[in-house]
Amino acid sequence: MLRLGNILLWMAAAILLCQARPNVKLNSQSSSGLRSDCAANVMRLSLDKALAVGNQLEVEAINGTKHILLTPSMAAQCGYSMESDPWGNTRIYTSLMGCFVDNKDDATFNVGLRLQMYGENPSDVVSHDVSQTCSYTRWASREILCDRNYMEVSHHMANLDAEAKGETRDGKDEKLNANLEASGASQGIWKMTFYTPEPVAMVLQEAEQAGYAAKTTSSRLVMRSPYNTAETYSEDVAGVPMEVFRVSAYYMAPQGLNVMNLAAACPKGGVLFIEDMISWHVPRRVTPLLDGRITVSEMHMGINGQRLDRSQMAARGYTLSTTDFHIVVEIPVGSPDGYFKSHAPDYQYHITYFVEPMLEVLWREDDTQDDTRYKVLFPIMTPLMPQSPQIQDDTVPETRVFSVLVGTFLHDVELRNITFSTGVLTVEESNAKGFTVQEHSLANGSKSFSLQVPFDADVVLKHNPERLVTSYFLPLIFGLIVLPEETPFALPVDLQASLQDIVLPIMAGTCDQNQFYISVKFGSHGSNFKAIVGPRELTAEMAEDYNFYENGTHLSLILPYTAKDAVFELLTAESVKSRIDLLLLDRANDWVLADLYLACYFPLKATECHPNGTMTAVAVKVESTRNLKPSQLSLKDQSCTPQFSDDRFAYFSFSVDTCGTTRTFFDNYMMYENEIRLSYNNNKGAANTSPVDPDYRQTISCFYVVNETQTVAFSAKPRTYEPAAEIGTGQLMVQMRLAQDPSYELFYQAEDYPVVKYLQQPLYFEVELMHSTDPHLELIAENCWATLYEDRTSLPSWDIIVDSCENHNDSYATIFHPVVSDSRVVVPSHIKRFAVKMFTFTKDDEVLKDQIYVHCDAVICDTSSQADGSCRGQCVQPPGQSYSRPAGVKKERRSTDSTRQRQISSGAIILSNL
């Protein structure tokens, strides 16, 4: 595994955190968030992220009165390193043999650092001066330190044998000594020879310019090299890649010029990942450093530069062991000394685990008894580990709310937005829209996110797999980011729930003498359905013909019984049975949501007999004879065809002594009988219909009284008046209905009573003459009044219309509404419309009863007759007169001809208490 130098940022390269701080200078390393300590041959400084929030950080080394900015190259050359996690928690390590450390006899070391934190405004700078004194006397003959960005080796100089260590001819070459003294190296390092493995010689100044550091202390010679320089090389040792640094240093000692061979070798790999275990292998014998037989005298492991004892290792699950070739450190993934980090390569969620173990080994060479202390600080990061966040669908369909929990994620993941079917919403926008988005923190530091969305939200898609079942779909994409890099990734989620929640529409229908009245109360589909009237789908054109009305919750239709889409089921002597079929179909699947088959009998005389011996008859195409063409009907005598016909009716008029009419006597009666039929062959022998069609036969007959003597008088006197037909008698029907609004299109039916109204809410009444098309007749609403009880003669009562006019003594006068011709109103004079405001009867300011009944006397007059005084029109009276009766005065019935007067009443109208 490669050393992770790329994740080790020097603070001079800037750590950007969150918020600026005031311009303050502190001089104590005990400041909150700063901690320093000594760890053998290094000093550690920890900087908590909270201290540097929002700042850019620079580190300077303090050397007496000088402050040296530690750039990355300067830090590697002079023994400083830094490790920072992604959130700004930082550790700075300083070698006690560093360039700017105050070294007192290789026993006491004073380390000084200045931390400079710059806010967004360059003038806002916070300084922290840190000083730490460390004591270290357990120096081995040779000490090797492998830090994150450099290799360091120091060797004790006091016990060197001049011959063994390559002492030069001190005292024999006076010229050389003179040159060393002249160059300033009489008491220091003169030059170095690097082995790459080919020798490369440099004087001290050249080596320092190349990035190396070399110095002597009171008892040691120190060399330091950054990684990956021109004079270092790689070597495989026991299967572990090592970076090797070998140099011969020439230095001036009191006894003359000496040479010392120095070497450092640091691991660049050796890490294995076995399931959830990190296994770090370091060669037991580092051959570039050790030549002869050795003994491992001490072996320690630690974390972040600090040793751990056996109990601490056991508590964390760490092990330190040896094999024939390796020293093995094992660390469980997820141990508390490391941390997890989220990543999102290719928009997919991954995590890594980072930990920085330390290995410290003390070797003793069996031949020389020299000790080598080998210390490695080795940051390890696992490979990317793909994660599949769990999707927990907690939806309970009966609550009609989608509920989902997604996770878990590390603490550095943030939910930024959610993509719905209608678009992308931020978390704040989602909550504002009525959804519930929450973050849930778990005890182990991880987190999850939950979302609740009502089924009725516009982002939810709906589908009906069955007639009464709705399937709800909620496609989601959770948009998440990894902090602090703000790397995005996505988590798609598809939720589905089914519920038997369809409310079907409800249809009802009634009939009067001429029309069908159909109402539909909407269900779950609202008005989103296909309406099939008879055989046809309802179109805008049909809706206009059928008085279609919709108010958002209901619709209504009014159809004449002769409508094109109605069918005739049966014809009797006095009526025809007509039926209208209405189907409501689901638009997507054509499921039947509701059906109504409304059939009623409507007045229709099939046969009429006239005194002059003429018979008239109507033939109707009924449902059982769908292919019938009425024009092809005839009487027994096939030459007697209809006088008029269309696609549904045929009208015959003929004399009883023609067209094959037969006559039969019964006691005192004489019956004439004929038959309307469909002949299969016309005069030319061609078939009118197929013989497989049903036969059409309709028997028509008339009865006349025989043996009745009538006296007829004749006179020769000239006529003094024109002959006029005798006026026949018959029943004219009048009805009064309560309309739902001033359009007079929808009326309350019998099953709607009692009708509830608010006080002073208008009541819209319509009085209509039924089954007449005579334009000379006019209907007059002569008197109308309200009572407390259903009995029209009961007391108390209150006049609404008096002698065809409004009651002028009423502060809320009756209002007459004009009537004009339309698709329903053929003769406007046959209808009167008026409105009165809802009221109640009171006594001593107490409501007697919260209901009223309305009654009217209507008069039918002949507008063509000047002698008919009742036809003066609605509300025509001598000026200055008004007619009213006080409540409690009983009405007397007018002495109008009962054949022309009709009495009508409404159902109960109840006052609402709301």
PDB file of C-alpha atoms in Angstrom, residues 194-450:
ATOM      1  CA  PHE A 194      24.351   9.364  -1.354  1.00  0.00           C
ATOM      2  CA  TYR A 195      23.889   5.849  -2.725  1.00  0.00           C
ATOM      3  CA  THR A 196      21.065   5.580  -5.223  1.00  0.00           C
ATOM      4  CA  PRO A 197      22.603   2.901  -5.187  1.00  0.00           C
ATOM      5  CA  GLU A 198      25.176   4.683  -7.376  1.00  0.00           C
ATOM      6  CA  PRO A 199      27.229   7.186  -5.302  1.00  0.00           C
ATOM      7  CA  VAL A 200      26.341  10.868  -5.590  1.00  0.00           C
ATOM      8  CA  ALA A 201      28.516  13.328  -3.655  1.00  0.00           C
ATOM      9  CA  MET A 202      27.345  16.733  -2.366  1.00  0.00           C
ATOM     10  CA  VAL A 203      28.710  19.276   0.019  1.00  0.00           C
ATOM     11  CA  LEU A 204      26.397  20.325   2.847  1.00  0.00           C
ATOM     12  CA  GLN A 205      25.099  23.427   1.074  1.00  0.00           C
ATOM     13  CA  GLU A 206      24.226  21.427  -2.042  1.00  0.00           C
ATOM     14  CA  ALA A 207      22.456  18.792   0.039  1.00  0.00           C
ATOM     15  CA  GLU A 208      20.384  21.417   1.858  1.00  0.00           C
ATOM     16  CA  GLN A 209      19.457  23.011  -1.463  1.00  0.00           C
ATOM     17  CA  ALA A 210      18.303  19.565  -2.629  1.00  0.00           C
ATOM     18  CA  GLY A 211      15.934  19.373   0.361  1.00  0.00           C
ATOM     19  CA  TYR A 212      18.020  17.279   2.774  1.00  0.00           C
ATOM     20  CA  ALA A 213      18.950  18.229   6.304  1.00  0.00           C
ATOM     21  CA  ALA A 214      22.109  17.250   8.164  1.00  0.00           C
ATOM     22  CA  LYS A 215      23.496  18.398  11.462  1.00  0.00           C
ATOM     23  CA  THR A 216      25.474  17.301  14.444  1.00  0.00           C
ATOM     24  CA  THR A 217      24.466  17.732  18.061  1.00  0.00           C
ATOM     25  CA  SER A 218      26.488  17.310  21.185  1.00  0.00           C
ATOM     26  CA  SER A 219      26.497  13.527  20.763  1.00  0.00           C
ATOM     27  CA  ARG A 220      24.632  12.646  17.555  1.00  0.00           C
ATOM     28  CA  LEU A 221      24.760  13.066  13.823  1.00  0.00           C
ATOM     29  CA  VAL A 222      21.365  13.608  12.225  1.00  0.00           C
ATOM     30  CA  MET A 223      20.289  13.160   8.591  1.00  0.00           C
ATOM     31  CA  ARG A 224      16.807  13.743   7.192  1.00  0.00           C
ATOM     32  CA  SER A 225      15.327  13.193   3.750  1.00  0.00           C
ATOM     33  CA  PRO A 226      11.854  13.855   2.312  1.00  0.00           C
ATOM     34  CA  TYR A 227      10.232  10.942   0.479  1.00  0.00           C
ATOM     35  CA  ASN A 228      10.610  10.470  -3.235  1.00  0.00           C
ATOM     36  CA  THR A 229      13.773  12.465  -3.747  1.00  0.00           C
ATOM     37  CA  ALA A 230      16.328  11.847  -6.459  1.00  0.00           C
ATOM     38  CA  GLU A 231      18.722  10.178  -4.007  1.00  0.00           C
ATOM     39  CA  THR A 232      16.217   7.733  -2.407  1.00  0.00           C
ATOM     40  CA  TYR A 233      15.240   4.445  -3.981  1.00  0.00           C
ATOM     41  CA  SER A 234      12.759   1.604  -3.496  1.00  0.00           C
ATOM     42  CA  GLU A 235      13.569  -1.903  -2.363  1.00  0.00           C
ATOM     43  CA  ASP A 236      11.390  -4.915  -1.635  1.00  0.00           C
ATOM     44  CA  VAL A 237      12.090  -6.370   1.811  1.00  0.00           C
ATOM     45  CA  ALA A 238      10.255  -9.577   2.767  1.00  0.00           C
ATOM     46  CA  GLY A 239       7.538  -8.693   0.295  1.00  0.00           C
ATOM     47  CA  VAL A 240       7.081  -5.191   1.673  1.00  0.00           C
ATOM     48  CA  PRO A 241       8.014  -2.184  -0.531  1.00  0.00           C
ATOM     49  CA  MET A 242      10.434   0.094   1.333  1.00  0.00           C
ATOM     50  CA  GLU A 243      11.849   3.501   0.502  1.00  0.00           C
ATOM     51  CA  VAL A 244      15.559   3.560   1.305  1.00  0.00           C
ATOM     52  CA  PHE A 245      17.836   6.466   2.147  1.00  0.00           C
ATOM     53  CA  ARG A 246      21.641   5.671   2.411  1.00  0.00           C
ATOM     54  CA  VAL A 247      24.383   8.211   2.872  1.00  0.00           C
ATOM     55  CA  SER A 248      27.969   8.490   4.083  1.00  0.00           C
ATOM     56  CA  ALA A 249      28.491  11.724   5.985  1.00  0.00           C
ATOM     57  CA  TYR A 250      31.928  13.307   6.354  1.00  0.00           C
ATOM     58  CA  TYR A 251      32.223  15.501   9.395  1.00  0.00           C
ATOM     59  CA  MET A 252      34.991  17.118  11.429  1.00  0.00           C
ATOM     60  CA  ALA A 253      35.462  15.770  14.926  1.00  0.00           C
ATOM     61  CA  PRO A 254      38.006  16.987  17.494  1.00  0.00           C
ATOM     62  CA  GLN A 255      40.268  14.127  16.501  1.00  0.00           C
ATOM     63  CA  GLY A 256      39.961  14.919  12.826  1.00  0.00           C
ATOM     64  CA  LEU A 257      37.776  14.135   9.798  1.00  0.00           C
ATOM     65  CA  ASN A 258      35.396  11.217  10.304  1.00  0.00           C
ATOM     66  CA  VAL A 259      32.924   9.446   8.058  1.00  0.00           C
ATOM     67  CA  MET A 260      29.680   7.828   9.233  1.00  0.00           C
ATOM     68  CA  ASN A 261      27.469   5.507   7.206  1.00  0.00           C
ATOM     69  CA  LEU A 262      23.782   6.261   7.791  1.00  0.00           C
ATOM     70  CA  ALA A 263      20.715   4.512   6.452  1.00  0.00           C
ATOM     71  CA  ALA A 264      16.931   4.724   6.865  1.00  0.00           C
ATOM     72  CA  ALA A 265      14.280   2.486   5.314  1.00  0.00           C
ATOM     73  CA  CYS A 266      10.571   3.184   5.673  1.00  0.00           C
ATOM     74  CA  PRO A 267       7.627   1.012   4.575  1.00  0.00           C
ATOM     75  CA  LYS A 268       5.445   2.159   1.731  1.00  0.00           C
ATOM     76  CA  GLY A 269       3.042  -0.766   1.843  1.00  0.00           C
ATOM     77  CA  GLY A 270       2.533  -4.090   3.559  1.00  0.00           C
ATOM     78  CA  VAL A 271      -1.149  -3.557   4.425  1.00  0.00           C
ATOM     79  CA  LEU A 272      -3.730  -6.294   3.879  1.00  0.00           C
ATOM     80  CA  PHE A 273      -7.482  -5.884   4.311  1.00  0.00           C
ATOM     81  CA  ILE A 274      -9.094  -9.151   5.378  1.00  0.00           C
ATOM     82  CA  GLU A 275     -12.840  -8.680   5.831  1.00  0.00           C
ATOM     83  CA  ASP A 276     -13.132  -6.230   8.747  1.00  0.00           C
ATOM     84  CA  MET A 277      -9.513  -6.443   9.833  1.00  0.00           C
ATOM     85  CA  ILE A 278      -6.508  -4.308   8.866  1.00  0.00           C
ATOM     86  CA  SER A 279      -3.316  -6.353   8.885  1.00  0.00           C
ATOM     87  CA  TRP A 280      -0.108  -4.284   8.679  1.00  0.00           C
ATOM     88  CA  HIS A 281       3.105  -6.189   7.954  1.00  0.00           C
ATOM     89  CA  VAL A 282       6.529  -4.710   8.637  1.00  0.00           C
ATOM     90  CA  PRO A 283       9.698  -6.724   7.875  1.00  0.00           C
ATOM     91  CA  ARG A 284      11.073  -8.329  11.017  1.00  0.00           C
ATOM     92  CA  ARG A 285      14.570  -7.761   9.656  1.00  0.00           C
ATOM     93  CA  VAL A 286      15.056  -4.637   7.574  1.00  0.00           C
ATOM     94  CA  THR A 287      18.079  -5.668   5.549  1.00  0.00           C
ATOM     95  CA  PRO A 288      19.091  -2.196   4.352  1.00  0.00           C
ATOM     96  CA  LEU A 289      19.607  -1.334   8.022  1.00  0.00           C
ATOM     97  CA  LEU A 290      20.811  -4.572   9.613  1.00  0.00           C
ATOM     98  CA  ASP A 291      23.617  -6.804   8.365  1.00  0.00           C
ATOM     99  CA  GLY A 292      24.366  -9.441  10.989  1.00  0.00           C
ATOM    100  CA  ARG A 293      22.356 -11.392  13.521  1.00  0.00           C
ATOM    101  CA  ILE A 294      19.859  -9.367  15.493  1.00  0.00           C
ATOM    102  CA  THR A 295      17.560  -9.741  18.451  1.00  0.00           C
ATOM    103  CA  VAL A 296      14.218  -7.953  18.844  1.00  0.00           C
ATOM    104  CA  SER A 297      14.606  -6.466  22.327  1.00  0.00           C
ATOM    105  CA  GLU A 298      11.383  -4.412  22.441  1.00  0.00           C
ATOM    106  CA  MET A 299       8.259  -4.172  20.362  1.00  0.00           C
ATOM    107  CA  HIS A 300       5.436  -1.695  20.898  1.00  0.00           C
ATOM    108  CA  MET A 301       2.433  -0.477  18.972  1.00  0.00           C
ATOM    109  CA  GLY A 302       0.582   2.775  19.381  1.00  0.00           C
ATOM    110  CA  ILE A 303      -1.913   5.138  17.804  1.00  0.00           C
ATOM    111  CA  ASN A 304      -1.217   8.679  16.666  1.00  0.00           C
ATOM    112  CA  GLY A 305       2.347   8.542  17.945  1.00  0.00           C
ATOM    113  CA  GLN A 306       1.398   7.387  21.462  1.00  0.00           C
ATOM    114  CA  ARG A 307       2.258   3.952  22.798  1.00  0.00           C
ATOM    115  CA  LEU A 308      -0.507   1.635  24.040  1.00  0.00           C
ATOM    116  CA  ASP A 309      -0.037  -0.939  26.789  1.00  0.00           C
ATOM    117  CA  ARG A 310      -1.348  -4.477  26.560  1.00  0.00           C
ATOM    118  CA  SER A 311      -4.603  -3.726  28.381  1.00  0.00           C
ATOM    119  CA  GLN A 312      -5.351  -0.789  26.098  1.00  0.00           C
ATOM    120  CA  MET A 313      -4.628  -2.921  23.043  1.00  0.00           C
ATOM    121  CA  ALA A 314      -6.852  -5.738  24.309  1.00  0.00           C
ATOM    122  CA  ALA A 315      -9.713  -3.336  25.007  1.00  0.00           C
ATOM    123  CA  ARG A 316      -9.581  -2.105  21.412  1.00  0.00           C
ATOM    124  CA  GLY A 317      -9.046  -5.511  19.835  1.00  0.00           C
ATOM    125  CA  TYR A 318      -5.518  -4.702  18.620  1.00  0.00           C
ATOM    126  CA  THR A 319      -2.851  -7.373  18.311  1.00  0.00           C
ATOM    127  CA  LEU A 320       0.910  -7.198  17.842  1.00  0.00           C
ATOM    128  CA  SER A 321       2.630 -10.419  16.791  1.00  0.00           C
ATOM    129  CA  THR A 322       5.606 -11.761  14.817  1.00  0.00           C
ATOM    130  CA  THR A 323       6.139 -14.359  12.158  1.00  0.00           C
ATOM    131  CA  ASP A 324       9.412 -15.631  10.748  1.00  0.00           C
ATOM    132  CA  PHE A 325       9.599 -12.649   8.428  1.00  0.00           C
ATOM    133  CA  HIS A 326       7.227  -9.984   9.690  1.00  0.00           C
ATOM    134  CA  ILE A 327       5.991  -8.010  12.602  1.00  0.00           C
ATOM    135  CA  VAL A 328       2.209  -7.918  12.266  1.00  0.00           C
ATOM    136  CA  VAL A 329      -0.136  -5.244  13.641  1.00  0.00           C
ATOM    137  CA  GLU A 330      -3.871  -6.029  13.399  1.00  0.00           C
ATOM    138  CA  ILE A 331      -6.534  -3.370  13.862  1.00  0.00           C
ATOM    139  CA  PRO A 332     -10.288  -3.956  13.490  1.00  0.00           C
ATOM    140  CA  VAL A 333     -11.996  -1.686  10.983  1.00  0.00           C
ATOM    141  CA  GLY A 334     -14.032   0.762  13.003  1.00  0.00           C
ATOM    142  CA  SER A 335     -11.829   0.890  16.080  1.00  0.00           C
ATOM    143  CA  PRO A 336     -12.362   4.072  18.139  1.00  0.00           C
ATOM    144  CA  ASP A 337      -8.890   5.466  17.399  1.00  0.00           C
ATOM    145  CA  GLY A 338      -9.708   5.978  13.708  1.00  0.00           C
ATOM    146  CA  TYR A 339     -12.608   7.469  11.849  1.00  0.00           C
ATOM    147  CA  PHE A 340     -14.892   6.685   8.950  1.00  0.00           C
ATOM    148  CA  LYS A 341     -15.205   9.016   5.976  1.00  0.00           C
ATOM    149  CA  SER A 342     -17.899   9.126   3.318  1.00  0.00           C
ATOM    150  CA  HIS A 343     -17.127   9.281  -0.408  1.00  0.00           C
ATOM    151  CA  ALA A 344     -19.265   9.402  -3.536  1.00  0.00           C
ATOM    152  CA  PRO A 345     -17.333   8.241  -6.615  1.00  0.00           C
ATOM    153  CA  ASP A 346     -19.595   8.018  -9.648  1.00  0.00           C
ATOM    154  CA  TYR A 347     -22.470   9.318  -7.470  1.00  0.00           C
ATOM    155  CA  GLN A 348     -22.458   6.087  -5.445  1.00  0.00           C
ATOM    156  CA  TYR A 349     -22.157   5.993  -1.669  1.00  0.00           C
ATOM    157  CA  HIS A 350     -18.907   4.525  -0.281  1.00  0.00           C
ATOM    158  CA  ILE A 351     -17.016   4.819   2.970  1.00  0.00           C
ATOM    159  CA  THR A 352     -13.403   4.447   4.039  1.00  0.00           C
ATOM    160  CA  TYR A 353     -11.816   3.962   7.436  1.00  0.00           C
ATOM    161  CA  PHE A 354      -8.706   5.885   8.439  1.00  0.00           C
ATOM    162  CA  VAL A 355      -6.368   5.066  11.307  1.00  0.00           C
ATOM    163  CA  GLU A 356      -2.750   5.955  12.087  1.00  0.00           C
ATOM    164  CA  PRO A 357      -0.946   3.151  13.916  1.00  0.00           C
ATOM    165  CA  MET A 358       2.586   3.459  15.207  1.00  0.00           C
ATOM    166  CA  LEU A 359       5.146   0.669  15.407  1.00  0.00           C
ATOM    167  CA  GLU A 360       8.232   0.966  17.597  1.00  0.00           C
ATOM    168  CA  VAL A 361      10.906  -1.759  17.523  1.00  0.00           C
ATOM    169  CA  LEU A 362      14.265  -1.984  19.311  1.00  0.00           C
ATOM    170  CA  TRP A 363      16.784  -4.244  17.550  1.00  0.00           C
ATOM    171  CA  ARG A 364      20.114  -5.275  19.085  1.00  0.00           C
ATOM    172  CA  GLU A 365      22.934  -6.507  16.905  1.00  0.00           C
ATOM    173  CA  ASP A 366      24.408  -9.653  18.399  1.00  0.00           C
ATOM    174  CA  ASP A 367      27.960  -8.842  17.267  1.00  0.00           C
ATOM    175  CA  THR A 368      28.284  -5.193  18.277  1.00  0.00           C
ATOM    176  CA  GLN A 369      25.486  -4.937  20.880  1.00  0.00           C
ATOM    177  CA  ASP A 370      24.490  -1.679  19.175  1.00  0.00           C
ATOM    178  CA  ASP A 371      20.815  -0.797  19.466  1.00  0.00           C
ATOM    179  CA  THR A 372      18.589   0.488  16.673  1.00  0.00           C
ATOM    180  CA  ARG A 373      15.279   2.078  17.628  1.00  0.00           C
ATOM    181  CA  TYR A 374      12.889   1.964  14.684  1.00  0.00           C
ATOM    182  CA  LYS A 375       9.736   4.079  14.887  1.00  0.00           C
ATOM    183  CA  VAL A 376       7.112   4.264  12.121  1.00  0.00           C
ATOM    184  CA  LEU A 377       4.066   6.542  12.020  1.00  0.00           C
ATOM    185  CA  PHE A 378       1.973   4.951   9.308  1.00  0.00           C
ATOM    186  CA  PRO A 379      -1.445   6.361   8.288  1.00  0.00           C
ATOM    187  CA  ILE A 380      -3.726   3.723   6.745  1.00  0.00           C
ATOM    188  CA  MET A 381      -6.923   4.231   4.818  1.00  0.00           C
ATOM    189  CA  THR A 382      -9.027   1.282   3.678  1.00  0.00           C
ATOM    190  CA  PRO A 383     -10.093   0.973   0.064  1.00  0.00           C
ATOM    191  CA  LEU A 384     -13.489   2.372  -0.830  1.00  0.00           C
ATOM    192  CA  MET A 385     -16.197   0.182   0.676  1.00  0.00           C
ATOM    193  CA  PRO A 386     -19.512   0.360  -1.223  1.00  0.00           C
ATOM    194  CA  GLN A 387     -22.520   0.936   1.006  1.00  0.00           C
ATOM    195  CA  SER A 388     -26.131   0.139   0.285  1.00  0.00           C
ATOM    196  CA  PRO A 389     -28.262   2.333   2.545  1.00  0.00           C
ATOM    197  CA  GLN A 390     -31.323   0.530   3.817  1.00  0.00           C
ATOM    198  CA  ILE A 391     -34.745   1.696   2.667  1.00  0.00           C
ATOM    199  CA  GLN A 392     -37.326   1.047   5.347  1.00  0.00           C
ATOM    200  CA  ASP A 393     -40.864   1.484   4.085  1.00  0.00           C
ATOM    201  CA  ASP A 394     -43.021   2.229   7.141  1.00  0.00           C
ATOM    202  CA  THR A 395     -46.125   3.129   5.151  1.00  0.00           C
ATOM    203  CA  VAL A 396     -49.446   2.046   6.660  1.00  0.00           C
ATOM    204  CA  PRO A 397     -51.929   2.454   3.778  1.00  0.00           C
ATOM    205  CA  GLU A 398     -54.881   3.112   6.067  1.00  0.00           C
ATOM    206  CA  THR A 399     -53.227   6.315   7.317  1.00  0.00           C
ATOM    207  CA  ARG A 400     -52.968   7.544   3.704  1.00  0.00           C
ATOM    208  CA  VAL A 401     -49.411   8.758   4.270  1.00  0.00           C
ATOM    209  CA  PHE A 402     -46.200   7.438   2.736  1.00  0.00           C
ATOM    210  CA  SER A 403     -43.515   6.998   5.392  1.00  0.00           C
ATOM    211  CA  VAL A 404     -39.963   5.961   4.553  1.00  0.00           C
ATOM    212  CA  LEU A 405     -36.689   5.853   6.488  1.00  0.00           C
ATOM    213  CA  VAL A 406     -33.375   5.762   4.595  1.00  0.00           C
ATOM    214  CA  GLY A 407     -29.944   5.165   6.097  1.00  0.00           C
ATOM    215  CA  THR A 408     -27.731   4.748   7.769  1.00  0.00           C
ATOM    216  CA  PHE A 409     -25.149   7.293   6.721  1.00  0.00           C
ATOM    217  CA  LEU A 410     -22.043   8.657   8.384  1.00  0.00           C
ATOM    218  CA  HIS A 411     -22.240  11.970  10.191  1.00  0.00           C
ATOM    219  CA  ASP A 412     -20.604  13.750   7.233  1.00  0.00           C
ATOM    220  CA  VAL A 413     -23.592  13.115   4.935  1.00  0.00           C
ATOM    221  CA  GLU A 414     -26.247  15.781   4.547  1.00  0.00           C
ATOM    222  CA  LEU A 415     -29.615  15.603   2.785  1.00  0.00           C
ATOM    223  CA  ARG A 416     -29.717  18.504   0.356  1.00  0.00           C
ATOM    224  CA  ASN A 417     -32.882  17.946  -1.722  1.00  0.00           C
ATOM    225  CA  ILE A 418     -35.473  15.416  -2.880  1.00  0.00           C
ATOM    226  CA  THR A 419     -36.590  14.901  -6.462  1.00  0.00           C
ATOM    227  CA  PHE A 420     -40.316  14.226  -6.796  1.00  0.00           C
ATOM    228  CA  SER A 421     -42.350  13.500  -9.903  1.00  0.00           C
ATOM    229  CA  THR A 422     -43.106  17.217 -10.182  1.00  0.00           C
ATOM    230  CA  GLY A 423     -39.570  18.507  -9.677  1.00  0.00           C
ATOM    231  CA  VAL A 424     -36.786  19.051  -7.155  1.00  0.00           C
ATOM    232  CA  LEU A 425     -37.487  20.483  -3.694  1.00  0.00           C
ATOM    233  CA  THR A 426     -35.004  21.410  -0.998  1.00  0.00           C
ATOM    234  CA  VAL A 427     -35.562  20.065   2.488  1.00  0.00           C
ATOM    235  CA  GLU A 428     -36.963  23.438   3.551  1.00  0.00           C
ATOM    236  CA  GLU A 429     -39.304  23.583   0.541  1.00  0.00           C
ATOM    237  CA  SER A 430     -40.472  20.024   1.189  1.00  0.00           C
ATOM    238  CA  ASN A 431     -41.411  20.837   4.774  1.00  0.00           C
ATOM    239  CA  ALA A 432     -43.100  24.052   3.670  1.00  0.00           C
ATOM    240  CA  LYS A 433     -45.184  22.049   1.177  1.00  0.00           C
ATOM    241  CA  GLY A 434     -46.611  19.945   4.012  1.00  0.00           C
ATOM    242  CA  PHE A 435     -44.261  17.000   3.783  1.00  0.00           C
ATOM    243  CA  THR A 436     -42.246  15.983   6.831  1.00  0.00           C
ATOM    244  CA  VAL A 437     -38.500  15.605   6.363  1.00  0.00           C
ATOM    245  CA  GLN A 438     -36.451  14.773   9.462  1.00  0.00           C
ATOM    246  CA  GLU A 439     -32.889  13.827  10.317  1.00  0.00           C
ATOM    247  CA  HIS A 440     -32.362  11.175  13.007  1.00  0.00           C
ATOM    248  CA  SER A 441     -29.049  10.942  14.871  1.00  0.00           C
ATOM    249  CA  LEU A 442     -28.074   7.532  16.239  1.00  0.00           C
ATOM    250  CA  ALA A 443     -25.998   6.713  19.307  1.00  0.00           C
ATOM    251  CA  ASN A 444     -23.028   5.501  17.231  1.00  0.00           C
ATOM    252  CA  GLY A 445     -22.758   8.854  15.462  1.00  0.00           C
ATOM    253  CA  SER A 446     -24.453   7.781  12.240  1.00  0.00           C
ATOM    254  CA  LYS A 447     -27.688   9.255  10.946  1.00  0.00           C
ATOM    255  CA  SER A 448     -30.751   8.455   8.882  1.00  0.00           C
ATOM    256  CA  PHE A 449     -33.452  10.509   7.183  1.00  0.00           C
ATOM    257  CA  SER A 450     -37.214  10.074   7.172  1.00  0.00           C
TER     258      SER A 450
END
